[in-house]
Short mmCIF file of C-alpha atoms in Angstrom, two decimals:
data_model
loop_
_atom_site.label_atom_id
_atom_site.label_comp_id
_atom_site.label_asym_id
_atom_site.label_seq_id
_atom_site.Cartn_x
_atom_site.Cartn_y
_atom_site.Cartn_z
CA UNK A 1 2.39 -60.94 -5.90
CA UNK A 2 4.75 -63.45 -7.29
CA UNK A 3 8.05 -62.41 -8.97
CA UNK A 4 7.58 -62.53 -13.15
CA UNK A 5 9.91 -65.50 -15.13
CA UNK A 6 9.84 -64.46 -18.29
CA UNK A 7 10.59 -68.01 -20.64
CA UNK A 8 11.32 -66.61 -24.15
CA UNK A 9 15.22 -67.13 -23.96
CA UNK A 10 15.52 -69.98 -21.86
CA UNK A 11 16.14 -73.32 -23.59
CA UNK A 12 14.72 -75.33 -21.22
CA UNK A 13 11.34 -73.17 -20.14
CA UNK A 14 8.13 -75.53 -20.46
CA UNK A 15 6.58 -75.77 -23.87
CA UNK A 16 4.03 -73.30 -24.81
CA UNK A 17 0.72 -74.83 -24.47
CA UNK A 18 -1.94 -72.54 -26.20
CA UNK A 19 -6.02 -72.30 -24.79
CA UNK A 20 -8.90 -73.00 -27.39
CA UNK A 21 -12.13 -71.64 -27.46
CA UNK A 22 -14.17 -75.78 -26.79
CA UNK A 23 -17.74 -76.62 -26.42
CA UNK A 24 -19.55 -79.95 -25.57
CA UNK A 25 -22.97 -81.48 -25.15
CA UNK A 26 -24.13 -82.56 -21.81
CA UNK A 27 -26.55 -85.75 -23.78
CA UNK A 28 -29.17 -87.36 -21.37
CA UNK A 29 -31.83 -89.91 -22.32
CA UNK A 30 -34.17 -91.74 -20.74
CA UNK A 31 -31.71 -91.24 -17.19
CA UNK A 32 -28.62 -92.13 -19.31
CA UNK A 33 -26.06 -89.58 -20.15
CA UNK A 34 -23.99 -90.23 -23.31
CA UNK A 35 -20.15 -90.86 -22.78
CA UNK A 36 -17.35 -90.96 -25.00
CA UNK A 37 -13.68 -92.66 -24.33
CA UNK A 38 -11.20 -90.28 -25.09
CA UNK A 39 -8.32 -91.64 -27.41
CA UNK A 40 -5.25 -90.00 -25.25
CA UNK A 41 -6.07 -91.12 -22.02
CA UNK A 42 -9.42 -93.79 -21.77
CA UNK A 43 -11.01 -91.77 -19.42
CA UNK A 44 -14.95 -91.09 -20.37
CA UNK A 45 -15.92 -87.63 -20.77
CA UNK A 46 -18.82 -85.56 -22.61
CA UNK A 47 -18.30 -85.47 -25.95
CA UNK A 48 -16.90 -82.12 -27.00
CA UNK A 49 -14.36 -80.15 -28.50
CA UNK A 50 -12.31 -76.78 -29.98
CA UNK A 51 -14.13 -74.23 -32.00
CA UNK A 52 -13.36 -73.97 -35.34
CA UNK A 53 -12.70 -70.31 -36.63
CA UNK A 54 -16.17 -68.63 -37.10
CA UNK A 55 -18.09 -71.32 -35.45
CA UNK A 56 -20.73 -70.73 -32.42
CA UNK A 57 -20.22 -72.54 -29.01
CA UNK A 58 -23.64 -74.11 -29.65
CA UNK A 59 -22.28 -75.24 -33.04
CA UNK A 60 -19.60 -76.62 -31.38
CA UNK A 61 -21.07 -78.61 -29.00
CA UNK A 62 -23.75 -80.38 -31.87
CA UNK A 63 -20.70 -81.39 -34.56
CA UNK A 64 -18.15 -82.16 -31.99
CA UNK A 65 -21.27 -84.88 -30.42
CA UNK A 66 -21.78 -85.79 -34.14
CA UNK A 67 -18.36 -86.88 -34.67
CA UNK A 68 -17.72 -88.16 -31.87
CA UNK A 69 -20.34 -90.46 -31.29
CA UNK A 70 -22.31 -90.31 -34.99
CA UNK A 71 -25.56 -88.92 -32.47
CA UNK A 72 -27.51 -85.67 -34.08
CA UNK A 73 -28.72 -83.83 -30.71
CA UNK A 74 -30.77 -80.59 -30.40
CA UNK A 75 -29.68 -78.41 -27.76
CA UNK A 76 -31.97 -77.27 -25.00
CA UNK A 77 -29.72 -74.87 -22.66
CA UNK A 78 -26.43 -73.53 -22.18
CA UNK A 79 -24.67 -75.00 -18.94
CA UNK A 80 -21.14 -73.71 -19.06
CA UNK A 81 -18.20 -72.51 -21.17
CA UNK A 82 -14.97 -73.06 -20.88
CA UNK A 83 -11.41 -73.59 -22.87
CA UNK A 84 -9.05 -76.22 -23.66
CA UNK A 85 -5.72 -76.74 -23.87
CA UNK A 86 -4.10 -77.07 -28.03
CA UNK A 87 -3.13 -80.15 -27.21
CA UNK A 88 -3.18 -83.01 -29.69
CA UNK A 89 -4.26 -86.38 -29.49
CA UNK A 90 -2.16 -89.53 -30.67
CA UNK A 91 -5.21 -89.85 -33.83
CA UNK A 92 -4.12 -86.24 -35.21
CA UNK A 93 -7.16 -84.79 -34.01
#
């Protein structure tokens, strides 16, 4: 096993970059799946998102694709969870 660093006291240790509980909606239609463009790097990804405090992953998954895209879904399965990083995007959000 590696040795431990320990950060805390050293002024130039990375920045702390916190995991969030996120959900999103794997959308398929008629053979077409539903992308988004994300606004920090232009990629295309599933729409998705952090939890917010209380909320179920299904939840989630439904208003993150609802804001995202204006689309009302109705979920059918559970494919994965997972986490994200706190980051935040250029928009504030």
């Amino acid at each position: 096993m590696g040795r431990r660093i320990d950060y805390h006291r050293d002024p130039n240790a990375p920045a702390a970059n916190s995991v969030r509980p996120s959900a999103g909606a794997f959308v398929e239609r008629e053979g077409a799946v539903l992308l988004i463009r994300r606004s920090d790097n232009g990629n295309r990804s599933m729409p998705g998102g952090a939890h917010d405090p209380g909320e179920s992953p299904s939840h989630t998954a439904v208003r993150e694709t609802l804001e995202e895209t204006g689309s009302t879904v109705r979920l059918t399965g559970l494919v994965a969870g997972g986490a994200t990083s706190a980051d935040r995007y250029p928009s504030g959000v």
